[in-house]
Amino acid sequence: MATANNEFFDALAALEKERGLPEDYLIEKIKAAIVIAVKKDYEVEDDNVVVDIDPEIGAFRASLLRDIVEEVENPHTQVSLEEAQKVRKSYKVGQRMVTQLKTKEFGRIAAQTAKHVIRQGLREGERNLQCSEMQSRAHELITATVVSIDPERGNVVLDLGKGGSAVLPRNEQVPGETFHEGETVQVYVVDVLATDRGPRVTISRTHPGLVKRMFELEVPEIYDGTVEIKAIAREAGARTKLAVWSKNPDVDPVGACIGARGARVEKIVQELGGEKIDVIRWSEDITEFISAALSPAKVVKVELLPGETKSCRVTVPDHQLSLAIGNKGQNVRLCAHLTGYNIDIRPESGYYGEDEE
C-alpha cells in the first residue's frame, strides 16, 4: 500500500475533530469518491475498482481490476493473458489482474469529482448527525436562544444549540408572552423529522409535555421515580391540572410537587408567566379522582352514569357551582381532559329547576 501525502490524513483528522464526523464514516465517503473518479477516468464499473485506506499508517491504495481473457473486447475491463503474464507468470484466463493506480493519474476532472462527492458526503454526514442529535432530544425540554422575531406573523426563530434551529409559531406560544432577541426560553420538542435539508424540529410552549418536563426537572421525587405523573391537562397561559401518585406511601406526591412553602410549583408558575397549576392526588377510584380533579371546588357527590361513553354527574354546593365550572367552563373542561370522563355538574339544591329523570 502506497504512502499518501500526510496532509491528506491531517485533513481527515481535522474534519473528524471540527465537524464531529466519525473517521470510519469519512473514510467510506472518500473511498466512494475515489471509486467514482476512477470509474470516470477508466470507464469501468464499481466491481473493477478497489480502494483501501489505512489512516493508522497514513497510506491508501487505488487498484483497477481487469478480467484476464484470450481475446480482449473491452480494454477498460479486460486484459489479454499474454499481457497479464508479463506481470505475473501464474496468471490464467478467468482470473482478474490487479493494477495499482497512482493518484495523479485520476486527472483534474476525477479530482474535482472526488472533492464534490466528499463535500456532498460531509454535508450528508453532518445532516445525519444533526438529525440523530435532535431526535435524541425529542419529547424533552431544552433551553433555546431567541435569534429573530417576525413582527407580522409573530413567529420566533430559536437557536437550539449544536447547530440546530427551529421556528416557534405564534400558535405554539403562550398567549400574552413576549420575546426579545438574545434571551433564553424553554421549549418542548414535540417532534423531529429527518429531511434532506436536515432535521425539521417542531417545538412548543403550549404543549402539556412542557409542564410535565418542568416538574420532572424541578421535583427530585419525580426524577427518581418515587412520584409519578399520571395525567396532565393544560390550557396554556391559563391553567394546568397535574395528577400525581406516589409509589412510596410515606411520600406525599402533592406536597413533593408543591414544595416547601410552594417553592417548587412557584418556580414553574413564574417560568410560565403566571399560569395557574393545580396539583392533584391521582386515585384508582375514579370517583375520588374526579372529585379531586375539580379542585379548587368542593364536591358533594360523583355519580358514574351507565352507557358506553365515560360520563358522570357531579354534585357541588350551590355556592361552589361557578368555581367548579370555572371561567368559561375551563375548570370542568380541564377536569374532563384529565380524567377522561364527560362531566355534568349540578348544584346541590336541585337540577336547575328540571325534573330528575
Coordinates of C-alpha atoms in Angstrom, one line a residue, residues 13-290:
A13 CA -8.3 14.1 11.4
A14 CA -9.2 17.8 11.3
L15 CA -12.6 17.0 9.7
E16 CA -13.3 14.4 12.4
K17 CA -12.4 16.9 15.2
E18 CA -14.0 20.0 13.8
R19 CA -17.2 18.5 12.3
G20 CA -17.6 15.7 14.8
L21 CA -17.9 13.2 12.0
P22 CA -16.7 9.6 12.8
E23 CA -13.4 8.7 11.0
D24 CA -14.9 5.5 9.5
Y25 CA -17.8 7.4 8.0
L26 CA -15.3 9.9 6.4
I27 CA -13.2 7.1 5.0
E28 CA -16.1 5.4 3.4
K29 CA -17.2 8.6 1.8
I30 CA -13.7 9.3 0.5
K31 CA -13.4 5.7 -0.8
A32 CA -16.7 6.1 -2.6
A33 CA -15.4 9.4 -4.1
I34 CA -12.2 7.8 -5.4
V35 CA -14.2 4.9 -6.9
I36 CA -16.3 7.4 -8.8
A37 CA -13.2 9.2 -10.0
V38 CA -11.5 6.0 -11.3
K39 CA -14.7 4.9 -13.0
K40 CA -14.9 8.2 -14.8
D41 CA -11.3 8.2 -15.9
Y42 CA -11.1 4.5 -16.9
E43 CA -14.7 3.9 -18.0
V44 CA -15.2 0.9 -15.7
E45 CA -17.8 -0.3 -13.2
D46 CA -17.8 -0.5 -9.4
D47 CA -16.6 -4.0 -9.3
N48 CA -13.5 -3.0 -11.3
V49 CA -12.2 -0.7 -8.7
V50 CA -10.8 -1.4 -5.2
V51 CA -9.8 1.4 -2.8
D52 CA -8.1 0.8 0.5
I53 CA -7.3 3.5 3.1
D54 CA -5.3 2.9 6.2
P55 CA -5.2 6.0 8.4
E56 CA -3.1 4.3 11.0
I57 CA -0.1 4.0 8.8
G58 CA -1.0 7.0 6.6
A59 CA -1.5 5.1 3.4
F60 CA -4.0 4.4 0.7
R61 CA -4.2 2.4 -2.5
A62 CA -6.5 2.5 -5.5
S63 CA -6.5 -0.5 -7.8
L64 CA -8.0 -1.4 -11.1
L65 CA -9.3 -5.0 -11.6
R66 CA -9.5 -6.4 -15.2
D67 CA -10.6 -9.8 -16.3
I68 CA -8.0 -12.0 -18.0
V69 CA -9.2 -13.2 -21.3
E70 CA -7.9 -14.9 -24.5
E71 CA -9.3 -12.1 -26.7
V72 CA -9.9 -8.6 -25.5
E73 CA -13.2 -7.0 -26.4
N74 CA -13.1 -4.1 -23.8
P75 CA -9.6 -2.9 -22.9
H76 CA -11.0 -0.9 -20.0
T77 CA -12.3 -4.0 -18.1
Q78 CA -10.3 -6.8 -19.8
V79 CA -6.6 -7.7 -20.4
S80 CA -5.1 -10.4 -22.6
L81 CA -3.5 -13.4 -21.0
E82 CA -0.3 -12.5 -22.8
E83 CA -0.2 -9.0 -21.2
A84 CA -1.2 -10.4 -17.8
Q85 CA 1.6 -13.0 -17.8
K86 CA 4.1 -10.2 -18.4
V87 CA 3.2 -9.0 -14.9
R88 CA 2.8 -12.5 -13.3
K89 CA 3.5 -15.8 -15.0
S90 CA 1.0 -17.6 -12.9
Y91 CA -2.0 -15.7 -14.2
K92 CA -4.7 -17.7 -16.0
V93 CA -7.7 -17.0 -18.1
G94 CA -10.7 -16.2 -15.9
Q95 CA -8.7 -14.6 -13.2
R96 CA -8.5 -10.9 -12.5
M97 CA -5.4 -8.8 -12.8
V98 CA -4.8 -6.1 -10.2
T99 CA -3.2 -2.9 -11.4
Q100 CA -2.3 -0.4 -8.7
L101 CA -3.0 3.2 -9.8
K102 CA -1.2 6.4 -9.0
T103 CA -3.5 9.1 -7.5
K104 CA -2.2 11.7 -10.0
E105 CA -3.5 9.5 -12.9
F106 CA -7.0 10.4 -11.9
G107 CA -6.7 13.7 -13.6
R108 CA -8.3 17.1 -12.9
I109 CA -11.9 16.0 -13.6
A110 CA -11.5 12.9 -11.4
A111 CA -10.1 15.0 -8.6
Q112 CA -12.9 17.5 -8.9
T113 CA -15.4 14.7 -8.8
A114 CA -13.9 13.3 -5.7
K115 CA -13.9 16.6 -4.0
H116 CA -17.6 17.1 -4.9
V117 CA -18.7 13.7 -3.6
I118 CA -16.6 14.2 -0.4
R119 CA -18.3 17.6 0.2
Q120 CA -21.7 16.1 -0.5
G121 CA -20.9 13.2 1.8
L122 CA -19.7 15.5 4.6
R123 CA -22.9 17.6 4.3
E124 CA -25.0 14.4 4.4
G125 CA -23.0 13.2 7.4
E126 CA -23.5 16.5 9.2
R127 CA -27.2 16.4 8.5
N128 CA -27.5 12.8 9.8
L129 CA -25.6 13.7 12.9
Q130 CA -27.8 16.7 13.4
C131 CA -30.9 14.6 12.9
S132 CA -29.7 12.0 15.3
E133 CA -28.8 14.6 17.9
M134 CA -32.1 16.3 17.7
Q135 CA -34.1 13.0 17.6
S136 CA -32.4 12.1 20.9
R137 CA -33.9 15.3 22.3
A138 CA -37.5 14.6 21.1
H139 CA -40.1 14.9 23.9
E140 CA -37.5 16.7 26.0
L141 CA -37.3 20.2 27.5
I142 CA -34.5 22.3 26.0
T143 CA -33.3 25.9 26.6
A144 CA -33.1 27.8 23.3
T145 CA -31.9 31.3 22.4
V146 CA -34.1 33.8 20.5
V147 CA -32.5 34.6 17.2
S148 CA -35.2 36.7 15.5
I149 CA -38.9 37.6 15.7
D150 CA -41.2 38.1 12.7
P151 CA -43.1 41.3 13.7
E152 CA -46.0 40.5 11.3
R153 CA -46.7 36.8 11.9
G154 CA -45.2 36.7 15.4
N155 CA -43.1 33.6 14.7
V156 CA -39.9 33.3 16.7
V157 CA -36.7 31.7 15.3
L158 CA -34.7 29.9 18.0
D159 CA -31.2 28.6 18.2
L160 CA -31.5 25.1 19.8
G161 CA -27.7 24.7 20.2
K162 CA -25.4 22.2 18.4
G163 CA -26.2 23.7 15.1
G164 CA -30.0 23.1 15.4
S165 CA -32.7 25.8 14.9
A166 CA -36.4 25.9 14.8
V167 CA -39.4 28.2 14.5
L168 CA -41.8 28.7 17.4
P169 CA -45.1 29.6 15.6
R170 CA -47.4 32.0 17.2
N171 CA -50.0 29.3 17.9
E172 CA -47.4 27.3 19.9
Q173 CA -46.7 30.4 22.1
V174 CA -48.4 31.0 25.4
P175 CA -51.0 33.8 24.9
G176 CA -49.6 37.2 26.0
E177 CA -45.9 36.2 26.3
T178 CA -43.3 38.3 24.5
F179 CA -39.8 37.5 23.3
H180 CA -36.6 39.5 22.8
E181 CA -33.6 38.7 20.7
G182 CA -30.8 37.1 22.6
E183 CA -32.9 35.9 25.6
T184 CA -33.2 32.3 26.5
V185 CA -36.5 30.4 26.6
Q186 CA -37.5 26.9 27.5
V187 CA -39.4 24.9 24.8
Y188 CA -40.7 21.4 24.4
V189 CA -39.5 19.3 21.4
V190 CA -42.7 17.8 20.1
D191 CA -41.3 16.0 17.1
V192 CA -38.1 15.7 14.9
L193 CA -38.4 14.8 11.3
A194 CA -35.3 13.9 9.2
T195 CA -35.3 15.7 5.8
D196 CA -32.7 16.2 3.0
R197 CA -32.1 19.7 4.5
G198 CA -31.5 18.4 8.0
P199 CA -33.8 17.9 11.0
R200 CA -37.2 19.6 10.9
V201 CA -37.9 20.3 14.6
T202 CA -41.4 21.0 15.9
I203 CA -41.3 22.9 19.2
S204 CA -44.0 24.3 21.5
R205 CA -44.5 26.4 24.6
T206 CA -48.2 25.3 24.9
H207 CA -47.8 21.5 24.9
P208 CA -48.7 19.8 28.2
G209 CA -45.3 18.0 27.9
L210 CA -43.6 21.3 28.6
V211 CA -45.1 21.4 32.1
K212 CA -44.5 17.7 32.7
R213 CA -40.8 18.0 31.9
M214 CA -40.5 21.1 34.1
F215 CA -41.9 19.2 37.1
E216 CA -39.6 16.2 36.3
L217 CA -36.6 18.6 36.5
E218 CA -37.8 20.6 39.5
V219 CA -39.0 17.7 41.7
P220 CA -36.4 15.1 42.7
E221 CA -39.1 12.6 43.7
I222 CA -40.4 12.6 40.1
Y223 CA -37.0 12.4 38.6
D224 CA -36.0 9.4 40.7
G225 CA -39.4 7.7 40.0
T226 CA -40.9 7.8 43.5
V227 CA -43.6 10.2 42.4
E228 CA -45.3 9.5 39.0
I229 CA -47.2 12.0 36.8
K230 CA -50.3 10.0 35.9
A231 CA -52.1 12.6 33.8
I232 CA -51.9 16.2 32.7
A233 CA -54.3 18.6 31.1
R234 CA -53.4 22.1 30.1
E235 CA -54.8 25.3 28.6
A236 CA -51.6 27.3 28.1
G237 CA -51.3 30.6 29.8
A238 CA -54.4 30.0 32.0
R239 CA -54.3 26.7 34.0
T240 CA -52.8 23.3 34.1
K241 CA -54.0 20.3 36.1
L242 CA -51.4 17.7 37.1
A243 CA -52.4 14.3 38.6
V244 CA -49.7 12.7 40.6
W245 CA -49.2 9.4 42.6
S246 CA -46.6 8.1 44.9
K247 CA -45.1 4.6 44.9
N248 CA -43.9 5.2 48.4
P249 CA -46.8 5.6 50.9
D250 CA -44.5 7.8 53.1
V251 CA -44.1 10.4 50.3
D252 CA -46.9 12.8 49.8
P253 CA -47.0 13.3 45.9
V254 CA -48.8 16.6 46.1
G255 CA -46.6 18.0 48.7
A256 CA -43.5 16.9 46.9
C257 CA -44.6 18.8 43.7
I258 CA -45.6 21.9 45.5
G259 CA -42.5 22.0 47.7
A260 CA -41.8 23.8 51.0
R261 CA -44.0 27.0 51.1
G262 CA -44.9 26.3 47.4
A263 CA -41.3 27.0 46.2
R264 CA -41.2 24.2 43.6
V265 CA -44.5 24.9 41.9
E266 CA -44.0 28.7 42.2
K267 CA -40.8 28.5 40.2
I268 CA -42.7 26.7 37.3
V269 CA -45.5 29.2 37.6
Q270 CA -43.1 32.1 37.1
E271 CA -41.5 30.4 34.1
L272 CA -44.9 30.0 32.6
G273 CA -45.8 33.7 33.1
G274 CA -48.2 33.2 36.0
E275 CA -50.1 30.2 34.6
K276 CA -52.1 28.6 37.5
I277 CA -51.2 25.0 38.3
D278 CA -53.4 22.6 40.3
V279 CA -51.5 19.6 41.6
I280 CA -54.0 16.7 42.3
R281 CA -53.6 13.4 44.0
W282 CA -54.4 10.6 41.5
S283 CA -56.6 7.7 42.7
E284 CA -57.5 4.4 41.2
D285 CA -61.0 5.1 42.5
I286 CA -62.3 7.2 39.6
T287 CA -65.0 9.0 41.7
E288 CA -62.2 10.1 44.1
F289 CA -60.1 11.2 41.2
I290 CA -62.9 13.2 39.6

